[in-house]
Amino acid sequence: MWPQIYEWLALFIKWFHVIAGIAWIGASFYFVWLDNNLDTPPEWKKKKGIKGDLWAVHGGGFYEVAKYKVGPEAMPEKLHWFKWEAYSTWLSGTLLLFWIYYLRADAYLIDPQVMELNSLQAVALGAGGITLGWLIYEGLMHSPLANKPQALSLCLVIIGALFCFGFSQLFSGRGAFIHVGALIGTIMVSNVWLKIIPGQKKMVAQVAAGETVDPEPGLEAKRRSVHNNYLTLPVIFLMISNHYPMIYQHSHSWLILCVIIGLSAWIRHFFNLKHQGIHKPAIIVSGAIGMLLLALLVSWSKLNSNAAANGAVAQVESLSPQHQQVMDIVQQRCSSCHSRTPHDDIFTAAPAGVMLDTWQDVERWQERIIARAVVSQDMPFLNKTQMTEQERQQLQQLLSSSE
């Protein structure tokens, strides 16, 4: 029953994570759009301290939204804080990271073809890498570079590329991608927790006390909010990247990831300018062309060249009769797709990063094989290789007895 319980809990955590992420990123998109679309109000509104307003129609009604330059004359009884969308996204994402990649580090995080690690080492490197990346970001934001946007952006791009490369040298492709996503998500939520919300709390307290509002916390919160806005498209991509092994299993996966992060932030820049009334179609066109060229280059290049060069597929193993029986079934029914060199007519990269060329591979994915080929029986895909019921039961018996 454990494989089924594990899968159900993973589903519920991921489902909640996606819902929370939609709420957080949706709010980010909305408020950036709102800020960039506020019109100069009439004089009578300016006298009330309103900086800009906007009229909208939605859901069968009209809405008037106003933004105060400093604050209202009196604080309202109810004031909504947009923080739990961010916190719940990060908390559920961290739980998902632990549940899938750390609890089953041997399967999802460690790739012996990349680096020989035990589970404790892999988890320590993963959590340590995320923490280090966040500390470096905060260090830059407290350095003189923080007031030099172009220099800061260049530093962040270089450091981001180094982390993409570093994670790819430690973990499986899938594990490397998810750690880059966790690092970006941690930076985003720390911006909310450490700067945006405290700045807003200080402003609210000053307005409520009738004091002059210090603009500096608000300006810093705005800057961090802009950073988060440009990181939304990259982090969404990383949330879904585990479904696309053609990217994370590529021999240059880290470089592909860097390009996708850069292009998606560039495309986001187009929309940010558009909301301000600045139309630069060359940005969206160049971004789309960049994505198309990347897709073509990835499709035409050789996948998993590093693994093949290391001789993983050609590895000769001395197996017991029991293990050989398992390998015979796996090679006949599974390896056309789940291999470092797939020969299936549809799948050119091993689905979900599951490669079953050696006994070491089969041991690594043992629970997953039983869960998908025996329990749910949704593998092989559409039963293309005609695995029989007898072979499924054999797999369960042989793998269970080999533990």
Short mmCIF file of C-alpha atoms in Angstrom, two decimals:
data_model
loop_
_atom_site.label_atom_id
_atom_site.label_comp_id
_atom_site.label_asym_id
_atom_site.label_seq_id
_atom_site.Cartn_x
_atom_site.Cartn_y
_atom_site.Cartn_z
CA MET A 1 0.00 0.00 0.00
CA TRP A 2 2.92 2.41 0.62
CA PRO A 3 3.52 3.27 -3.08
CA GLN A 4 -0.17 4.19 -3.46
CA ILE A 5 -0.22 6.27 -0.26
CA TYR A 6 2.97 8.02 -1.38
CA GLU A 7 1.48 8.86 -4.79
CA TRP A 8 -1.81 10.15 -3.33
CA LEU A 9 -0.06 12.42 -0.85
CA ALA A 10 2.25 13.69 -3.58
CA LEU A 11 -0.81 14.47 -5.71
CA PHE A 12 -2.58 16.40 -2.94
CA ILE A 13 0.53 18.41 -2.02
CA LYS A 14 1.22 19.26 -5.66
CA TRP A 15 -2.42 20.19 -6.26
CA PHE A 16 -2.40 22.60 -3.31
CA HIS A 17 0.95 24.01 -4.42
CA VAL A 18 -0.39 24.78 -7.89
CA ILE A 19 -3.54 26.41 -6.47
CA ALA A 20 -1.48 28.58 -4.10
CA GLY A 21 0.93 29.46 -6.91
CA ILE A 22 -1.93 30.58 -9.15
CA ALA A 23 -3.22 32.84 -6.36
CA TRP A 24 0.22 34.36 -5.69
CA ILE A 25 1.33 34.87 -9.28
CA GLY A 26 -2.14 36.03 -10.29
CA ALA A 27 -2.02 38.70 -7.58
CA SER A 28 1.48 39.72 -8.72
CA PHE A 29 0.35 40.08 -12.33
CA TYR A 30 -2.77 42.00 -11.32
CA PHE A 31 -1.07 44.57 -9.11
CA VAL A 32 1.75 45.26 -11.58
CA TRP A 33 -0.90 45.73 -14.27
CA LEU A 34 -2.97 47.90 -11.93
CA ASP A 35 -0.02 50.12 -10.97
CA ASN A 36 0.86 50.64 -14.63
CA ASN A 37 -2.71 51.49 -15.66
CA LEU A 38 -3.71 54.04 -13.02
CA ASP A 39 -4.92 57.32 -14.52
CA THR A 40 -4.34 60.78 -13.08
CA PRO A 41 -7.46 61.52 -11.00
CA PRO A 42 -9.52 64.74 -11.08
CA GLU A 43 -8.59 67.56 -8.69
CA TRP A 44 -11.23 66.70 -6.09
CA LYS A 45 -9.74 63.23 -5.74
CA LYS A 46 -6.21 64.62 -5.55
CA LYS A 47 -7.28 66.74 -2.59
CA LYS A 48 -8.23 63.52 -0.79
CA GLY A 49 -4.70 62.21 -1.36
CA ILE A 50 -5.51 59.87 -4.27
CA LYS A 51 -2.54 59.42 -6.60
CA GLY A 52 -4.30 57.47 -9.36
CA ASP A 53 -7.47 55.56 -10.10
CA LEU A 54 -8.87 53.07 -12.57
CA TRP A 55 -12.33 51.99 -13.69
CA ALA A 56 -12.98 48.38 -14.71
CA VAL A 57 -15.90 46.14 -15.55
CA HIS A 58 -16.01 42.49 -14.53
CA GLY A 59 -18.53 39.93 -13.36
CA GLY A 60 -21.54 42.02 -14.34
CA GLY A 61 -20.50 45.13 -12.43
CA PHE A 62 -18.32 48.23 -12.41
CA TYR A 63 -15.29 48.69 -10.16
CA GLU A 64 -13.45 51.83 -9.18
CA VAL A 65 -9.98 51.30 -7.79
CA ALA A 66 -8.03 54.17 -6.24
CA LYS A 67 -4.43 54.31 -4.99
CA TYR A 68 -3.49 56.86 -2.35
CA LYS A 69 -0.22 58.76 -2.60
CA VAL A 70 0.43 58.15 1.10
CA GLY A 71 -2.65 56.83 2.87
CA PRO A 72 -6.32 57.56 3.59
CA GLU A 73 -7.46 60.07 6.19
CA ALA A 74 -8.44 57.20 8.49
CA MET A 75 -7.42 53.57 8.33
CA PRO A 76 -10.25 51.21 7.28
CA GLU A 77 -11.44 48.52 9.66
CA LYS A 78 -10.63 45.78 7.15
CA LEU A 79 -7.39 45.85 5.20
CA HIS A 80 -6.42 42.83 3.09
CA TRP A 81 -2.78 41.79 3.12
CA PHE A 82 -1.52 39.87 0.09
CA LYS A 83 0.96 37.65 1.90
CA TRP A 84 -0.54 34.24 2.53
CA GLU A 85 -0.67 33.56 -1.20
CA ALA A 86 3.13 33.77 -1.19
CA TYR A 87 3.67 31.97 2.10
CA SER A 88 1.37 29.05 1.27
CA THR A 89 3.03 28.63 -2.14
CA TRP A 90 6.49 28.42 -0.60
CA LEU A 91 5.44 26.19 2.30
CA SER A 92 3.64 23.71 0.02
CA GLY A 93 6.53 23.82 -2.47
CA THR A 94 9.04 23.09 0.30
CA LEU A 95 6.88 20.21 1.54
CA LEU A 96 6.72 18.88 -2.03
CA LEU A 97 10.51 19.17 -2.36
CA PHE A 98 10.99 17.13 0.81
CA TRP A 99 8.25 14.62 0.01
CA ILE A 100 9.33 13.78 -3.53
CA TYR A 101 13.00 14.72 -3.90
CA TYR A 102 14.38 14.35 -0.38
CA LEU A 103 12.34 11.44 0.95
CA ARG A 104 13.06 9.56 -2.30
CA ALA A 105 16.42 11.13 -3.06
CA ASP A 106 17.73 7.77 -4.29
CA ALA A 107 15.20 7.82 -7.13
CA TYR A 108 14.45 11.44 -8.00
CA LEU A 109 17.48 13.44 -6.89
CA ILE A 110 20.53 11.22 -7.20
CA ASP A 111 21.80 10.14 -10.60
CA PRO A 112 24.85 7.85 -10.28
CA GLN A 113 25.85 8.82 -13.82
CA VAL A 114 26.22 12.43 -12.64
CA MET A 115 27.64 11.98 -9.12
CA GLU A 116 27.74 9.15 -6.61
CA LEU A 117 25.95 10.47 -3.52
CA ASN A 118 24.03 8.96 -0.64
CA SER A 119 20.66 10.40 0.32
CA LEU A 120 21.98 12.45 3.25
CA GLN A 121 24.69 14.03 1.11
CA ALA A 122 22.23 14.86 -1.66
CA VAL A 123 19.72 16.47 0.71
CA ALA A 124 22.48 18.49 2.42
CA LEU A 125 23.81 19.73 -0.91
CA GLY A 126 20.32 20.61 -2.13
CA ALA A 127 19.22 22.51 0.97
CA GLY A 128 22.66 24.08 1.33
CA GLY A 129 22.67 25.26 -2.28
CA ILE A 130 19.26 26.92 -1.91
CA THR A 131 20.36 28.65 1.30
CA LEU A 132 23.64 29.81 -0.25
CA GLY A 133 21.86 31.23 -3.29
CA TRP A 134 19.43 33.18 -1.12
CA LEU A 135 22.26 34.56 1.03
CA ILE A 136 24.15 35.72 -2.06
CA TYR A 137 21.04 37.48 -3.38
CA GLU A 138 20.45 39.24 -0.06
CA GLY A 139 24.11 40.20 0.09
CA LEU A 140 23.89 41.83 -3.33
CA MET A 141 20.69 43.64 -2.37
CA HIS A 142 22.49 45.15 0.64
CA SER A 143 25.59 46.07 -1.35
CA PRO A 144 26.35 49.24 -3.37
CA LEU A 145 25.33 47.29 -6.50
CA ALA A 146 21.70 47.47 -5.34
CA ASN A 147 21.58 51.08 -6.56
CA LYS A 148 23.05 50.19 -9.97
CA PRO A 149 20.29 48.24 -11.79
CA GLN A 150 22.33 47.23 -14.83
CA ALA A 151 25.34 46.01 -12.83
CA LEU A 152 23.04 44.22 -10.38
CA SER A 153 21.15 42.52 -13.21
CA LEU A 154 24.41 41.33 -14.80
CA CYS A 155 25.63 39.91 -11.48
CA LEU A 156 22.32 38.11 -10.88
CA VAL A 157 22.41 36.60 -14.40
CA ILE A 158 25.96 35.30 -13.92
CA ILE A 159 25.27 33.93 -10.45
CA GLY A 160 22.03 32.34 -11.65
CA ALA A 161 23.88 30.61 -14.49
CA LEU A 162 26.51 29.31 -12.04
CA PHE A 163 23.80 27.80 -9.84
CA CYS A 164 22.11 26.19 -12.86
CA PHE A 165 25.44 24.64 -13.83
CA GLY A 166 26.33 23.68 -10.27
CA PHE A 167 23.07 21.87 -9.56
CA SER A 168 23.36 20.02 -12.89
CA GLN A 169 26.77 18.68 -11.79
CA LEU A 170 25.34 17.32 -8.55
CA PHE A 171 21.88 15.95 -9.27
CA SER A 172 19.70 14.30 -11.87
CA GLY A 173 18.44 16.71 -14.53
CA ARG A 174 15.01 16.72 -12.95
CA GLY A 175 16.47 17.30 -9.49
CA ALA A 176 18.70 20.13 -10.74
CA PHE A 177 15.77 21.95 -12.36
CA ILE A 178 13.57 21.67 -9.29
CA HIS A 179 16.36 23.06 -7.08
CA VAL A 180 16.77 26.09 -9.33
CA GLY A 181 13.00 26.56 -9.02
CA ALA A 182 13.18 26.19 -5.23
CA LEU A 183 15.98 28.77 -5.09
CA ILE A 184 14.00 31.29 -7.15
CA GLY A 185 10.85 30.63 -5.10
CA THR A 186 12.79 31.11 -1.86
CA ILE A 187 14.16 34.46 -3.07
CA MET A 188 10.67 35.55 -4.10
CA VAL A 189 8.99 34.65 -0.82
CA SER A 190 11.82 36.18 1.22
CA ASN A 191 11.23 39.42 -0.69
CA VAL A 192 7.63 39.31 0.49
CA TRP A 193 8.41 38.23 4.05
CA LEU A 194 11.46 40.37 4.78
CA LYS A 195 10.85 43.52 2.75
CA ILE A 196 7.43 43.93 1.16
CA ILE A 197 5.19 43.09 4.14
CA PRO A 198 7.38 44.80 6.80
CA GLY A 199 7.49 47.93 4.62
CA GLN A 200 3.72 47.90 4.30
CA LYS A 201 3.27 47.35 8.04
CA LYS A 202 5.50 50.32 8.80
CA MET A 203 3.56 52.51 6.35
CA VAL A 204 0.20 51.45 7.85
CA ALA A 205 1.43 52.15 11.39
CA GLN A 206 2.70 55.60 10.41
CA VAL A 207 -0.54 56.52 8.63
CA ALA A 208 -2.62 55.27 11.57
CA ALA A 209 -0.52 57.36 13.97
CA GLY A 210 -0.76 60.45 11.76
CA GLU A 211 3.01 60.49 11.25
CA THR A 212 4.92 61.41 8.11
CA VAL A 213 5.41 58.29 6.03
CA ASP A 214 9.03 57.25 5.44
CA PRO A 215 9.20 56.49 1.68
CA GLU A 216 12.33 54.29 1.81
CA PRO A 217 10.67 50.98 2.95
CA GLY A 218 8.00 51.46 0.28
CA LEU A 219 10.60 52.04 -2.43
CA GLU A 220 12.53 48.94 -1.39
CA ALA A 221 9.31 46.91 -1.30
CA LYS A 222 8.50 48.14 -4.80
CA ARG A 223 11.94 47.12 -6.07
CA ARG A 224 11.62 43.63 -4.58
CA SER A 225 8.13 43.36 -6.04
CA VAL A 226 9.49 44.16 -9.50
CA HIS A 227 12.15 41.44 -9.08
CA ASN A 228 9.41 38.96 -8.18
CA ASN A 229 7.41 40.01 -11.21
CA TYR A 230 10.26 39.23 -13.61
CA LEU A 231 10.83 35.86 -11.92
CA THR A 232 7.21 34.69 -12.27
CA LEU A 233 7.47 33.19 -15.77
CA PRO A 234 10.76 31.36 -15.03
CA VAL A 235 9.37 29.89 -11.80
CA ILE A 236 6.17 28.73 -13.56
CA PHE A 237 8.30 26.96 -16.17
CA LEU A 238 10.32 25.25 -13.44
CA MET A 239 7.10 24.12 -11.72
CA ILE A 240 6.11 22.15 -14.83
CA SER A 241 9.59 21.24 -16.12
CA ASN A 242 9.54 17.75 -14.58
CA HIS A 243 7.06 16.73 -17.30
CA TYR A 244 9.55 17.41 -20.11
CA PRO A 245 12.60 15.11 -20.02
CA MET A 246 13.62 16.30 -23.51
CA ILE A 247 14.93 19.41 -21.70
CA TYR A 248 16.17 18.28 -18.29
CA GLN A 249 17.81 15.09 -19.65
CA HIS A 250 19.71 16.96 -22.34
CA SER A 251 23.50 16.93 -22.00
CA HIS A 252 23.43 20.75 -21.90
CA SER A 253 20.32 21.04 -19.76
CA TRP A 254 21.77 23.78 -17.53
CA LEU A 255 22.46 26.00 -20.54
CA ILE A 256 18.98 25.39 -21.95
CA LEU A 257 17.53 26.35 -18.57
CA CYS A 258 19.53 29.59 -18.50
CA VAL A 259 18.25 30.51 -21.96
CA ILE A 260 14.63 29.75 -21.03
CA ILE A 261 14.87 31.82 -17.83
CA GLY A 262 16.38 34.74 -19.77
CA LEU A 263 13.86 34.59 -22.61
CA SER A 264 10.85 34.27 -20.31
CA ALA A 265 11.98 37.29 -18.24
CA TRP A 266 12.49 39.20 -21.51
CA ILE A 267 8.96 38.34 -22.62
CA ARG A 268 7.64 39.47 -19.24
CA HIS A 269 9.40 42.81 -19.85
CA PHE A 270 7.27 43.31 -22.96
CA PHE A 271 4.05 43.03 -20.96
CA ASN A 272 5.33 45.29 -18.19
CA LEU A 273 6.11 47.98 -20.77
CA LYS A 274 2.80 47.40 -22.54
CA HIS A 275 0.88 48.04 -19.30
CA GLN A 276 2.63 51.41 -19.14
CA GLY A 277 1.51 52.28 -22.66
CA ILE A 278 4.93 51.55 -24.18
CA HIS A 279 4.61 49.22 -27.16
CA LYS A 280 7.77 47.42 -28.26
CA PRO A 281 6.69 44.45 -30.39
CA ALA A 282 10.34 43.67 -31.17
CA ILE A 283 10.67 42.31 -27.61
CA ILE A 284 7.87 39.78 -27.89
CA VAL A 285 8.88 38.85 -31.44
CA SER A 286 12.53 38.33 -30.50
CA GLY A 287 11.48 36.33 -27.43
CA ALA A 288 9.22 34.09 -29.50
CA ILE A 289 11.92 33.58 -32.14
CA GLY A 290 14.41 32.74 -29.39
CA MET A 291 12.08 30.10 -27.96
CA LEU A 292 11.49 28.61 -31.42
CA LEU A 293 15.22 28.46 -32.20
CA LEU A 294 15.88 26.85 -28.83
CA ALA A 295 13.22 24.21 -29.47
CA LEU A 296 14.72 23.43 -32.88
CA LEU A 297 18.27 23.20 -31.56
CA VAL A 298 17.23 20.93 -28.67
CA SER A 299 15.20 18.71 -31.01
CA TRP A 300 18.07 18.29 -33.47
CA SER A 301 20.85 17.79 -30.96
CA LYS A 302 21.72 14.47 -29.40
CA LEU A 303 20.15 13.70 -26.02
CA ASN A 304 22.06 12.16 -23.17
CA SER A 305 25.37 12.20 -25.02
CA ASN A 306 27.28 12.29 -21.74
CA ALA A 307 25.55 9.21 -20.39
CA ALA A 308 26.08 7.31 -23.63
CA ALA A 309 29.73 8.34 -23.75
CA ASN A 310 30.24 6.96 -20.27
CA GLY A 311 29.22 3.55 -21.53
CA ALA A 312 26.21 3.21 -19.25
CA VAL A 313 24.16 1.37 -21.84
CA ALA A 314 26.96 -0.96 -22.79
CA GLN A 315 27.62 -1.88 -19.19
CA VAL A 316 27.92 -5.65 -18.71
CA GLU A 317 26.51 -6.97 -15.48
CA SER A 318 26.77 -10.31 -13.77
CA LEU A 319 23.27 -10.95 -12.45
CA SER A 320 21.60 -13.66 -10.43
CA PRO A 321 18.92 -15.70 -12.25
CA GLN A 322 16.22 -13.79 -10.32
CA HIS A 323 17.60 -10.41 -11.29
CA GLN A 324 18.10 -11.54 -14.88
CA GLN A 325 14.42 -12.49 -15.10
CA VAL A 326 13.49 -8.96 -14.05
CA MET A 327 15.90 -7.44 -16.57
CA ASP A 328 14.52 -9.63 -19.36
CA ILE A 329 10.97 -8.35 -18.72
CA VAL A 330 12.11 -4.73 -18.32
CA GLN A 331 14.23 -4.77 -21.47
CA GLN A 332 11.47 -6.36 -23.52
CA ARG A 333 8.54 -4.27 -22.22
CA CYS A 334 9.99 -1.03 -20.79
CA SER A 335 13.35 -0.12 -22.28
CA SER A 336 12.06 1.03 -25.66
CA CYS A 337 11.06 4.25 -23.85
CA HIS A 338 12.82 4.09 -20.49
CA SER A 339 16.41 4.06 -21.68
CA ARG A 340 19.34 6.41 -22.14
CA THR A 341 18.94 5.73 -25.84
CA PRO A 342 15.16 5.22 -26.41
CA HIS A 343 14.05 3.72 -29.73
CA ASP A 344 10.31 4.31 -29.30
CA ASP A 345 8.55 6.05 -32.20
CA ILE A 346 7.15 8.79 -29.90
CA PHE A 347 9.37 9.19 -26.84
CA THR A 348 12.86 10.41 -27.71
CA ALA A 349 13.80 10.94 -24.05
CA ALA A 350 13.03 8.67 -21.13
CA PRO A 351 9.66 9.76 -19.63
CA ALA A 352 10.03 11.32 -16.15
CA GLY A 353 13.76 10.68 -16.35
CA VAL A 354 13.25 6.98 -15.56
CA MET A 355 16.00 4.98 -17.33
CA LEU A 356 16.11 1.21 -16.88
CA ASP A 357 19.23 0.06 -18.73
CA THR A 358 20.99 -1.61 -15.80
CA TRP A 359 20.12 -3.49 -12.62
CA GLN A 360 21.28 -0.46 -10.64
CA ASP A 361 18.63 1.56 -12.51
CA VAL A 362 15.93 -0.99 -11.76
CA GLU A 363 16.82 -1.01 -8.05
CA ARG A 364 16.69 2.79 -8.01
CA TRP A 365 13.16 2.84 -9.48
CA GLN A 366 11.90 -0.40 -7.90
CA GLU A 367 8.96 1.12 -6.01
CA ARG A 368 7.97 3.21 -9.03
CA ILE A 369 8.00 0.15 -11.30
CA ILE A 370 5.67 -1.76 -8.96
CA ALA A 371 3.38 1.27 -8.54
CA ARG A 372 3.01 1.94 -12.26
CA ALA A 373 3.41 -1.47 -13.94
CA VAL A 374 1.69 -3.63 -11.31
CA VAL A 375 -0.65 -1.52 -9.16
CA SER A 376 -2.06 1.12 -11.51
CA GLN A 377 -1.00 -0.79 -14.67
CA ASP A 378 -0.77 2.45 -16.67
CA MET A 379 2.71 1.43 -17.76
CA PRO A 380 3.86 0.53 -20.36
CA PHE A 381 2.15 3.55 -21.95
CA LEU A 382 -1.09 2.30 -23.55
CA ASN A 383 0.55 -1.12 -23.09
CA LYS A 384 2.34 -0.55 -26.40
CA THR A 385 4.76 -3.41 -25.71
CA GLN A 386 1.98 -5.83 -24.70
CA MET A 387 3.09 -6.61 -21.14
CA THR A 388 1.03 -9.56 -19.90
CA GLU A 389 -0.67 -9.94 -16.54
CA GLN A 390 1.67 -12.83 -15.80
CA GLU A 391 4.71 -10.59 -16.41
CA ARG A 392 3.29 -7.90 -14.11
CA GLN A 393 2.86 -10.41 -11.30
CA GLN A 394 6.34 -11.78 -11.96
CA LEU A 395 7.79 -8.30 -11.63
CA GLN A 396 6.05 -7.77 -8.31
CA GLN A 397 7.16 -11.13 -6.90
CA LEU A 398 10.74 -10.88 -8.14
CA LEU A 399 11.27 -7.27 -7.12
CA SER A 400 9.62 -7.72 -3.73
CA SER A 401 11.74 -10.79 -2.97
CA SER A 402 14.94 -8.99 -4.01
CA GLU A 403 14.58 -6.35 -1.26
#
